[in-house]
């Protein structure tokens, strides 16, 4: 955004008109496109055995649409999601900030309004996107949430943080695998190329110009992991103010590296830390993510993994299953 533009409505009028035309076109194509993707995901689910008589329960049914914002609330003294409240999708960032500030002052909490990728209602709601692979993964992710509702892991989603993390991590792992299978079966031409192998670079013996020295790529997940671990340590020592100051300092580091994070606080980690399908990141040292990933590795198939973990709701139960 250009702060020098005073009349933003007039300046963006043509762009907004074009965007509205594209949304209209999208709405016209959506029923057919959604039906095609639903059918393709259903076919893959049948092939891997996550169906009953070839029929997924429930049927794969989703709609791409604008999604509400989510207001996440955590205590200040620890990282734990105690509330997730849907907000009007038309609220502005300034209104988010005012709402967060008012709640924090009134309840002495840590809050954050975050965007979400999908909602596991039925039919599921999935955010609009141009990233086709992400779309497939998210449709499958939200269907897994629906599937888990027929077992304790879904029914007890809101009972405690452990259950929520197991549930979200399972949905992320399974959703990504199912999405990849759909991509390979129906859209192989859209599979991303393998990442380029990095080559070592030798510096000359002369004193180099600092601007010419290759710098390591900023690893978002690693740096967020470090931030979470250190924040947890400070909070465990009762140093709430120090932890919050540290998280703000770290936010500035992310900002300087191109990640426009409005806040990093307890609520940020309470929300993002539940998605522990990959090492590192906002989950920090939470043992649930590694345990879920280990169970997936030990399982003979994705179907075996999902049908085993759907009956598990705590870390103790998960570790007991791993030790069998």
mmCIF file of N, CA, C and O in Angstrom, residues 83-162:
data_model
loop_
_atom_site.group_PDB
_atom_site.id
_atom_site.type_symbol
_atom_site.label_atom_id
_atom_site.label_comp_id
_atom_site.label_asym_id
_atom_site.label_seq_id
_atom_site.Cartn_x
_atom_site.Cartn_y
_atom_site.Cartn_z
ATOM 1 N N UNK A 83 -10.165 -19.823 23.613
ATOM 2 C CA UNK A 83 -11.347 -19.422 22.846
ATOM 3 C C UNK A 83 -10.955 -19.216 21.395
ATOM 4 O O UNK A 83 -9.849 -18.761 21.087
ATOM 5 N N UNK A 84 -11.871 -19.576 20.512
ATOM 6 C CA UNK A 84 -11.725 -19.345 19.070
ATOM 7 C C UNK A 84 -13.093 -18.885 18.583
ATOM 8 O O UNK A 84 -14.019 -19.687 18.466
ATOM 9 N N UNK A 85 -13.217 -17.594 18.335
ATOM 10 C CA UNK A 85 -14.515 -16.989 18.041
ATOM 11 C C UNK A 85 -14.513 -16.445 16.613
ATOM 12 O O UNK A 85 -13.620 -15.689 16.229
ATOM 13 N N UNK A 86 -15.504 -16.836 15.826
ATOM 14 C CA UNK A 86 -15.610 -16.349 14.451
ATOM 15 C C UNK A 86 -16.058 -14.891 14.440
ATOM 16 O O UNK A 86 -16.950 -14.496 15.196
ATOM 17 N N UNK A 87 -15.422 -14.113 13.558
ATOM 18 C CA UNK A 87 -15.729 -12.691 13.441
ATOM 19 C C UNK A 87 -16.182 -12.358 12.027
ATOM 20 O O UNK A 87 -15.826 -13.048 11.067
ATOM 21 N N UNK A 88 -16.912 -11.279 11.923
ATOM 22 C CA UNK A 88 -17.382 -10.795 10.629
ATOM 23 C C UNK A 88 -16.210 -10.627 9.664
ATOM 24 O O UNK A 88 -15.192 -10.013 10.001
ATOM 25 N N UNK A 89 -16.360 -11.151 8.459
ATOM 26 C CA UNK A 89 -15.281 -11.124 7.477
ATOM 27 C C UNK A 89 -14.964 -9.716 6.984
ATOM 28 O O UNK A 89 -13.904 -9.488 6.394
ATOM 29 N N UNK A 90 -15.853 -8.759 7.223
ATOM 30 C CA UNK A 90 -15.648 -7.401 6.728
ATOM 31 C C UNK A 90 -14.921 -6.497 7.719
ATOM 32 O O UNK A 90 -14.686 -5.322 7.423
ATOM 33 N N UNK A 91 -14.560 -7.019 8.878
ATOM 34 C CA UNK A 91 -13.821 -6.204 9.844
ATOM 35 C C UNK A 91 -12.454 -5.830 9.278
ATOM 36 O O UNK A 91 -11.792 -6.633 8.629
ATOM 37 N N UNK A 92 -12.027 -4.606 9.542
ATOM 38 C CA UNK A 92 -10.732 -4.134 9.058
ATOM 39 C C UNK A 92 -9.631 -4.478 10.059
ATOM 40 O O UNK A 92 -9.901 -4.846 11.210
ATOM 41 N N UNK A 93 -8.393 -4.320 9.625
ATOM 42 C CA UNK A 93 -7.258 -4.577 10.511
ATOM 43 C C UNK A 93 -7.291 -3.637 11.713
ATOM 44 O O UNK A 93 -6.988 -4.038 12.843
ATOM 45 N N UNK A 94 -7.655 -2.381 11.484
ATOM 46 C CA UNK A 94 -7.754 -1.433 12.597
ATOM 47 C C UNK A 94 -8.798 -1.896 13.610
ATOM 48 O O UNK A 94 -8.595 -1.786 14.829
ATOM 49 N N UNK A 95 -9.906 -2.426 13.121
ATOM 50 C CA UNK A 95 -10.948 -2.929 14.024
ATOM 51 C C UNK A 95 -10.466 -4.175 14.760
ATOM 52 O O UNK A 95 -10.811 -4.384 15.931
ATOM 53 N N UNK A 96 -9.665 -4.998 14.093
ATOM 54 C CA UNK A 96 -9.061 -6.150 14.771
ATOM 55 C C UNK A 96 -8.219 -5.678 15.957
ATOM 56 O O UNK A 96 -8.319 -6.219 17.070
ATOM 57 N N UNK A 97 -7.380 -4.692 15.704
ATOM 58 C CA UNK A 97 -6.468 -4.205 16.739
ATOM 59 C C UNK A 97 -7.233 -3.623 17.927
ATOM 60 O O UNK A 97 -6.860 -3.841 19.087
ATOM 61 N N UNK A 98 -8.293 -2.882 17.650
ATOM 62 C CA UNK A 98 -9.094 -2.297 18.728
ATOM 63 C C UNK A 98 -9.757 -3.395 19.548
ATOM 64 O O UNK A 98 -9.765 -3.355 20.787
ATOM 65 N N UNK A 99 -10.313 -4.388 18.867
ATOM 66 C CA UNK A 99 -10.973 -5.496 19.561
ATOM 67 C C UNK A 99 -9.986 -6.251 20.442
ATOM 68 O O UNK A 99 -10.268 -6.546 21.613
ATOM 69 N N UNK A 100 -8.819 -6.554 19.889
ATOM 70 C CA UNK A 100 -7.793 -7.258 20.668
ATOM 71 C C UNK A 100 -7.395 -6.458 21.903
ATOM 72 O O UNK A 100 -7.293 -7.004 23.012
ATOM 73 N N UNK A 101 -7.171 -5.175 21.711
ATOM 74 C CA UNK A 101 -6.747 -4.324 22.824
ATOM 75 C C UNK A 101 -7.807 -4.264 23.919
ATOM 76 O O UNK A 101 -7.490 -4.364 25.115
ATOM 77 N N UNK A 102 -9.058 -4.121 23.519
ATOM 78 C CA UNK A 102 -10.139 -4.037 24.508
ATOM 79 C C UNK A 102 -10.269 -5.327 25.313
ATOM 80 O O UNK A 102 -10.457 -5.301 26.538
ATOM 81 N N UNK A 103 -10.167 -6.461 24.635
ATOM 82 C CA UNK A 103 -10.279 -7.748 25.332
ATOM 83 C C UNK A 103 -9.093 -7.951 26.265
ATOM 84 O O UNK A 103 -9.252 -8.374 27.418
ATOM 85 N N UNK A 104 -7.897 -7.644 25.776
ATOM 86 C CA UNK A 104 -6.704 -7.835 26.602
ATOM 87 C C UNK A 104 -6.752 -6.985 27.866
ATOM 88 O O UNK A 104 -6.386 -7.438 28.956
ATOM 89 N N UNK A 105 -7.212 -5.748 27.727
ATOM 90 C CA UNK A 105 -7.290 -4.860 28.890
ATOM 91 C C UNK A 105 -8.363 -5.323 29.871
ATOM 92 O O UNK A 105 -8.182 -5.242 31.088
ATOM 93 N N UNK A 106 -9.468 -5.821 29.346
ATOM 94 C CA UNK A 106 -10.581 -6.225 30.213
ATOM 95 C C UNK A 106 -10.323 -7.554 30.913
ATOM 96 O O UNK A 106 -10.669 -7.733 32.085
ATOM 97 N N UNK A 107 -9.702 -8.498 30.201
ATOM 98 C CA UNK A 107 -9.566 -9.862 30.717
ATOM 99 C C UNK A 107 -8.131 -10.256 31.043
ATOM 100 O O UNK A 107 -7.898 -11.375 31.507
ATOM 101 N N UNK A 108 -7.173 -9.355 30.785
ATOM 102 C CA UNK A 108 -5.761 -9.655 31.003
ATOM 103 C C UNK A 108 -5.356 -10.922 30.242
ATOM 104 O O UNK A 108 -4.804 -11.872 30.800
ATOM 105 N N UNK A 109 -5.661 -10.918 28.958
ATOM 106 C CA UNK A 109 -5.381 -12.070 28.107
ATOM 107 C C UNK A 109 -4.467 -11.663 26.960
ATOM 108 O O UNK A 109 -4.107 -10.493 26.804
ATOM 109 N N UNK A 110 -4.108 -12.639 26.161
ATOM 110 C CA UNK A 110 -3.389 -12.417 24.912
ATOM 111 C C UNK A 110 -4.330 -12.815 23.785
ATOM 112 O O UNK A 110 -4.826 -13.944 23.757
ATOM 113 N N UNK A 111 -4.603 -11.904 22.874
ATOM 114 C CA UNK A 111 -5.545 -12.205 21.797
ATOM 115 C C UNK A 111 -4.933 -11.873 20.444
ATOM 116 O O UNK A 111 -4.001 -11.073 20.334
ATOM 117 N N UNK A 112 -5.489 -12.491 19.423
ATOM 118 C CA UNK A 112 -5.043 -12.227 18.061
ATOM 119 C C UNK A 112 -6.144 -12.641 17.093
ATOM 120 O O UNK A 112 -6.704 -13.734 17.212
ATOM 121 N N UNK A 113 -6.438 -11.773 16.151
ATOM 122 C CA UNK A 113 -7.371 -12.110 15.079
ATOM 123 C C UNK A 113 -6.555 -12.673 13.922
ATOM 124 O O UNK A 113 -5.606 -12.037 13.453
ATOM 125 N N UNK A 114 -6.904 -13.879 13.479
ATOM 126 C CA UNK A 114 -6.123 -14.557 12.445
ATOM 127 C C UNK A 114 -7.019 -14.951 11.272
ATOM 128 O O UNK A 114 -8.213 -15.205 11.443
ATOM 129 N N UNK A 115 -6.436 -15.036 10.069
ATOM 130 C CA UNK A 115 -7.176 -15.600 8.938
ATOM 131 C C UNK A 115 -7.152 -17.118 9.031
ATOM 132 O O UNK A 115 -6.250 -17.702 9.638
ATOM 133 N N UNK A 116 -8.129 -17.766 8.442
ATOM 134 C CA UNK A 116 -8.177 -19.225 8.442
ATOM 135 C C UNK A 116 -8.308 -19.724 7.006
ATOM 136 O O UNK A 116 -8.752 -18.997 6.116
ATOM 137 N N UNK A 117 -7.907 -20.977 6.798
ATOM 138 C CA UNK A 117 -7.945 -21.541 5.454
ATOM 139 C C UNK A 117 -9.208 -22.309 5.152
ATOM 140 O O UNK A 117 -9.567 -22.504 3.989
ATOM 141 N N UNK A 118 -9.886 -22.770 6.207
ATOM 142 C CA UNK A 118 -11.101 -23.547 5.998
ATOM 143 C C UNK A 118 -11.872 -23.682 7.290
ATOM 144 O O UNK A 118 -11.349 -23.414 8.375
ATOM 145 N N UNK A 119 -13.117 -24.098 7.155
ATOM 146 C CA UNK A 119 -13.975 -24.334 8.314
ATOM 147 C C UNK A 119 -14.614 -25.707 8.136
ATOM 148 O O UNK A 119 -15.246 -25.979 7.110
ATOM 149 N N UNK A 120 -14.463 -26.561 9.157
ATOM 150 C CA UNK A 120 -14.936 -27.931 9.053
ATOM 151 C C UNK A 120 -16.401 -28.115 9.377
ATOM 152 O O UNK A 120 -16.763 -29.094 10.034
ATOM 153 N N UNK A 121 -17.247 -27.175 8.937
ATOM 154 C CA UNK A 121 -18.692 -27.388 9.034
ATOM 155 C C UNK A 121 -19.080 -28.307 7.873
ATOM 156 O O UNK A 121 -18.224 -28.841 7.179
ATOM 157 N N UNK A 122 -20.381 -28.499 7.659
ATOM 158 C CA UNK A 122 -20.767 -29.347 6.526
ATOM 159 C C UNK A 122 -21.888 -28.686 5.750
ATOM 160 O O UNK A 122 -22.943 -28.426 6.320
ATOM 161 N N UNK A 123 -21.690 -28.381 4.475
ATOM 162 C CA UNK A 123 -20.451 -28.594 3.722
ATOM 163 C C UNK A 123 -19.321 -27.710 4.241
ATOM 164 O O UNK A 123 -19.572 -26.642 4.796
ATOM 165 N N UNK A 124 -18.103 -28.162 4.038
ATOM 166 C CA UNK A 124 -16.967 -27.398 4.529
ATOM 167 C C UNK A 124 -16.783 -26.130 3.707
ATOM 168 O O UNK A 124 -17.179 -26.047 2.544
ATOM 169 N N UNK A 125 -16.185 -25.141 4.347
ATOM 170 C CA UNK A 125 -15.887 -23.869 3.697
ATOM 171 C C UNK A 125 -14.378 -23.774 3.502
ATOM 172 O O UNK A 125 -13.614 -24.021 4.436
ATOM 173 N N UNK A 126 -13.963 -23.422 2.294
ATOM 174 C CA UNK A 126 -12.541 -23.339 1.963
ATOM 175 C C UNK A 126 -12.260 -21.960 1.380
ATOM 176 O O UNK A 126 -13.038 -21.448 0.568
ATOM 177 N N UNK A 127 -11.154 -21.378 1.796
ATOM 178 C CA UNK A 127 -10.808 -20.032 1.339
ATOM 179 C C UNK A 127 -10.562 -20.006 -0.165
ATOM 180 O O UNK A 127 -10.087 -20.976 -0.756
ATOM 181 N N UNK A 128 -10.885 -18.882 -0.779
ATOM 182 C CA UNK A 128 -10.570 -18.685 -2.186
ATOM 183 C C UNK A 128 -9.060 -18.616 -2.361
ATOM 184 O O UNK A 128 -8.360 -18.013 -1.555
ATOM 185 N N UNK A 129 -8.568 -19.216 -3.425
ATOM 186 C CA UNK A 129 -7.127 -19.229 -3.646
ATOM 187 C C UNK A 129 -6.823 -19.510 -5.107
ATOM 188 O O UNK A 129 -7.651 -20.085 -5.829
ATOM 189 N N UNK A 130 -5.643 -19.109 -5.540
ATOM 190 C CA UNK A 130 -5.155 -19.476 -6.867
ATOM 191 C C UNK A 130 -4.118 -20.588 -6.778
ATOM 192 O O UNK A 130 -3.586 -21.021 -7.795
ATOM 193 N N UNK A 131 -3.827 -21.047 -5.561
ATOM 194 C CA UNK A 131 -2.858 -22.124 -5.350
ATOM 195 C C UNK A 131 -3.602 -23.456 -5.399
ATOM 196 O O UNK A 131 -4.251 -23.854 -4.433
ATOM 197 N N UNK A 132 -3.504 -24.138 -6.528
ATOM 198 C CA UNK A 132 -4.307 -25.336 -6.751
ATOM 199 C C UNK A 132 -3.934 -26.463 -5.792
ATOM 200 O O UNK A 132 -4.803 -27.160 -5.261
ATOM 201 N N UNK A 133 -2.641 -26.659 -5.565
ATOM 202 C CA UNK A 133 -2.215 -27.723 -4.654
ATOM 203 C C UNK A 133 -2.723 -27.457 -3.241
ATOM 204 O O UNK A 133 -3.197 -28.365 -2.557
ATOM 205 N N UNK A 134 -2.617 -26.202 -2.804
ATOM 206 C CA UNK A 134 -3.125 -25.845 -1.474
ATOM 207 C C UNK A 134 -4.626 -26.094 -1.398
ATOM 208 O O UNK A 134 -5.139 -26.564 -0.376
ATOM 209 N N UNK A 135 -5.347 -25.783 -2.471
ATOM 210 C CA UNK A 135 -6.795 -25.989 -2.491
ATOM 211 C C UNK A 135 -7.136 -27.463 -2.296
ATOM 212 O O UNK A 135 -7.986 -27.810 -1.461
ATOM 213 N N UNK A 136 -6.473 -28.343 -3.033
ATOM 214 C CA UNK A 136 -6.730 -29.778 -2.893
ATOM 215 C C UNK A 136 -6.427 -30.247 -1.470
ATOM 216 O O UNK A 136 -7.216 -30.990 -0.863
ATOM 217 N N UNK A 137 -5.287 -29.818 -0.949
ATOM 218 C CA UNK A 137 -4.907 -30.219 0.408
ATOM 219 C C UNK A 137 -5.930 -29.755 1.436
ATOM 220 O O UNK A 137 -6.261 -30.483 2.381
ATOM 221 N N UNK A 138 -6.431 -28.542 1.254
ATOM 222 C CA UNK A 138 -7.358 -27.975 2.238
ATOM 223 C C UNK A 138 -8.733 -28.625 2.151
ATOM 224 O O UNK A 138 -9.383 -28.865 3.180
ATOM 225 N N UNK A 139 -9.200 -28.919 0.945
ATOM 226 C CA UNK A 139 -10.472 -29.645 0.813
ATOM 227 C C UNK A 139 -10.373 -30.981 1.544
ATOM 228 O O UNK A 139 -11.269 -31.370 2.304
ATOM 229 N N UNK A 140 -9.264 -31.688 1.313
ATOM 230 C CA UNK A 140 -9.067 -32.985 1.971
ATOM 231 C C UNK A 140 -8.899 -32.818 3.478
ATOM 232 O O UNK A 140 -9.420 -33.619 4.270
ATOM 233 N N UNK A 141 -8.173 -31.783 3.889
ATOM 234 C CA UNK A 141 -7.971 -31.490 5.316
ATOM 235 C C UNK A 141 -9.318 -31.320 6.018
ATOM 236 O O UNK A 141 -9.564 -31.915 7.079
ATOM 237 N N UNK A 142 -10.185 -30.516 5.423
ATOM 238 C CA UNK A 142 -11.481 -30.264 6.059
ATOM 239 C C UNK A 142 -12.369 -31.509 6.025
ATOM 240 O O UNK A 142 -13.155 -31.736 6.955
ATOM 241 N N UNK A 143 -12.246 -32.327 4.976
ATOM 242 C CA UNK A 143 -13.018 -33.573 4.962
ATOM 243 C C UNK A 143 -12.555 -34.503 6.082
ATOM 244 O O UNK A 143 -13.377 -35.165 6.723
ATOM 245 N N UNK A 144 -11.257 -34.544 6.335
ATOM 246 C CA UNK A 144 -10.748 -35.369 7.435
ATOM 247 C C UNK A 144 -11.367 -34.924 8.755
ATOM 248 O O UNK A 144 -11.741 -35.755 9.599
ATOM 249 N N UNK A 145 -11.500 -33.616 8.958
ATOM 250 C CA UNK A 145 -12.176 -33.132 10.170
ATOM 251 C C UNK A 145 -13.592 -33.708 10.256
ATOM 252 O O UNK A 145 -14.036 -34.142 11.328
ATOM 253 N N UNK A 146 -14.309 -33.700 9.144
ATOM 254 C CA UNK A 146 -15.662 -34.266 9.127
ATOM 255 C C UNK A 146 -15.634 -35.758 9.443
ATOM 256 O O UNK A 146 -16.454 -36.267 10.220
ATOM 257 N N UNK A 147 -14.687 -36.464 8.842
ATOM 258 C CA UNK A 147 -14.571 -37.912 9.054
ATOM 259 C C UNK A 147 -14.286 -38.230 10.522
ATOM 260 O O UNK A 147 -14.839 -39.188 11.085
ATOM 261 N N UNK A 148 -13.441 -37.420 11.142
ATOM 262 C CA UNK A 148 -13.071 -37.664 12.540
ATOM 263 C C UNK A 148 -14.218 -37.384 13.508
ATOM 264 O O UNK A 148 -14.169 -37.819 14.661
ATOM 265 N N UNK A 149 -15.246 -36.677 13.045
ATOM 266 C CA UNK A 149 -16.380 -36.376 13.921
ATOM 267 C C UNK A 149 -17.161 -37.621 14.317
ATOM 268 O O UNK A 149 -17.959 -37.596 15.254
ATOM 269 N N UNK A 150 -16.924 -38.731 13.634
ATOM 270 C CA UNK A 150 -17.614 -39.979 13.965
ATOM 271 C C UNK A 150 -16.812 -40.823 14.960
ATOM 272 O O UNK A 150 -17.124 -41.996 15.173
ATOM 273 N N UNK A 151 -15.785 -40.228 15.554
ATOM 274 C CA UNK A 151 -14.932 -40.936 16.518
ATOM 275 C C UNK A 151 -14.506 -39.943 17.603
ATOM 276 O O UNK A 151 -14.683 -38.728 17.460
ATOM 277 N N UNK A 152 -13.933 -40.433 18.701
ATOM 278 C CA UNK A 152 -13.571 -39.544 19.816
ATOM 279 C C UNK A 152 -12.675 -38.371 19.440
ATOM 280 O O UNK A 152 -12.838 -37.275 19.987
ATOM 281 N N UNK A 153 -11.727 -38.560 18.521
ATOM 282 C CA UNK A 153 -10.805 -37.480 18.192
ATOM 283 C C UNK A 153 -11.529 -36.267 17.626
ATOM 284 O O UNK A 153 -11.103 -35.129 17.839
ATOM 285 N N UNK A 154 -12.619 -36.496 16.920
ATOM 286 C CA UNK A 154 -13.404 -35.379 16.412
ATOM 287 C C UNK A 154 -14.426 -34.885 17.408
ATOM 288 O O UNK A 154 -14.604 -33.676 17.599
ATOM 289 N N UNK A 155 -15.085 -35.805 18.074
ATOM 290 C CA UNK A 155 -16.135 -35.433 19.025
ATOM 291 C C UNK A 155 -15.588 -34.636 20.203
ATOM 292 O O UNK A 155 -16.276 -33.780 20.760
ATOM 293 N N UNK A 156 -14.341 -34.904 20.587
ATOM 294 C CA UNK A 156 -13.750 -34.257 21.763
ATOM 295 C C UNK A 156 -12.756 -33.163 21.380
ATOM 296 O O UNK A 156 -11.897 -32.785 22.172
ATOM 297 N N UNK A 157 -12.896 -32.630 20.184
ATOM 298 C CA UNK A 157 -11.960 -31.629 19.651
ATOM 299 C C UNK A 157 -11.726 -30.472 20.613
ATOM 300 O O UNK A 157 -10.596 -30.010 20.796
ATOM 301 N N UNK A 158 -12.780 -29.978 21.234
ATOM 302 C CA UNK A 158 -12.666 -28.787 22.081
ATOM 303 C C UNK A 158 -12.400 -29.102 23.549
ATOM 304 O O UNK A 158 -12.336 -28.183 24.370
ATOM 305 N N UNK A 159 -12.233 -30.375 23.882
ATOM 306 C CA UNK A 159 -12.115 -30.751 25.290
ATOM 307 C C UNK A 159 -10.796 -30.307 25.915
ATOM 308 O O UNK A 159 -10.759 -29.885 27.065
ATOM 309 N N UNK A 160 -9.693 -30.426 25.185
ATOM 310 C CA UNK A 160 -8.403 -30.006 25.738
ATOM 311 C C UNK A 160 -7.423 -29.729 24.602
ATOM 312 O O UNK A 160 -7.629 -30.180 23.467
ATOM 313 N N UNK A 161 -6.348 -28.990 24.880
ATOM 314 C CA UNK A 161 -5.393 -28.635 23.824
ATOM 315 C C UNK A 161 -4.735 -29.842 23.166
ATOM 316 O O UNK A 161 -4.419 -29.796 21.970
ATOM 317 N N UNK A 162 -4.511 -30.909 23.919
ATOM 318 C CA UNK A 162 -3.872 -32.090 23.338
ATOM 319 C C UNK A 162 -4.727 -32.671 22.215
ATOM 320 O O UNK A 162 -4.220 -33.007 21.138
#
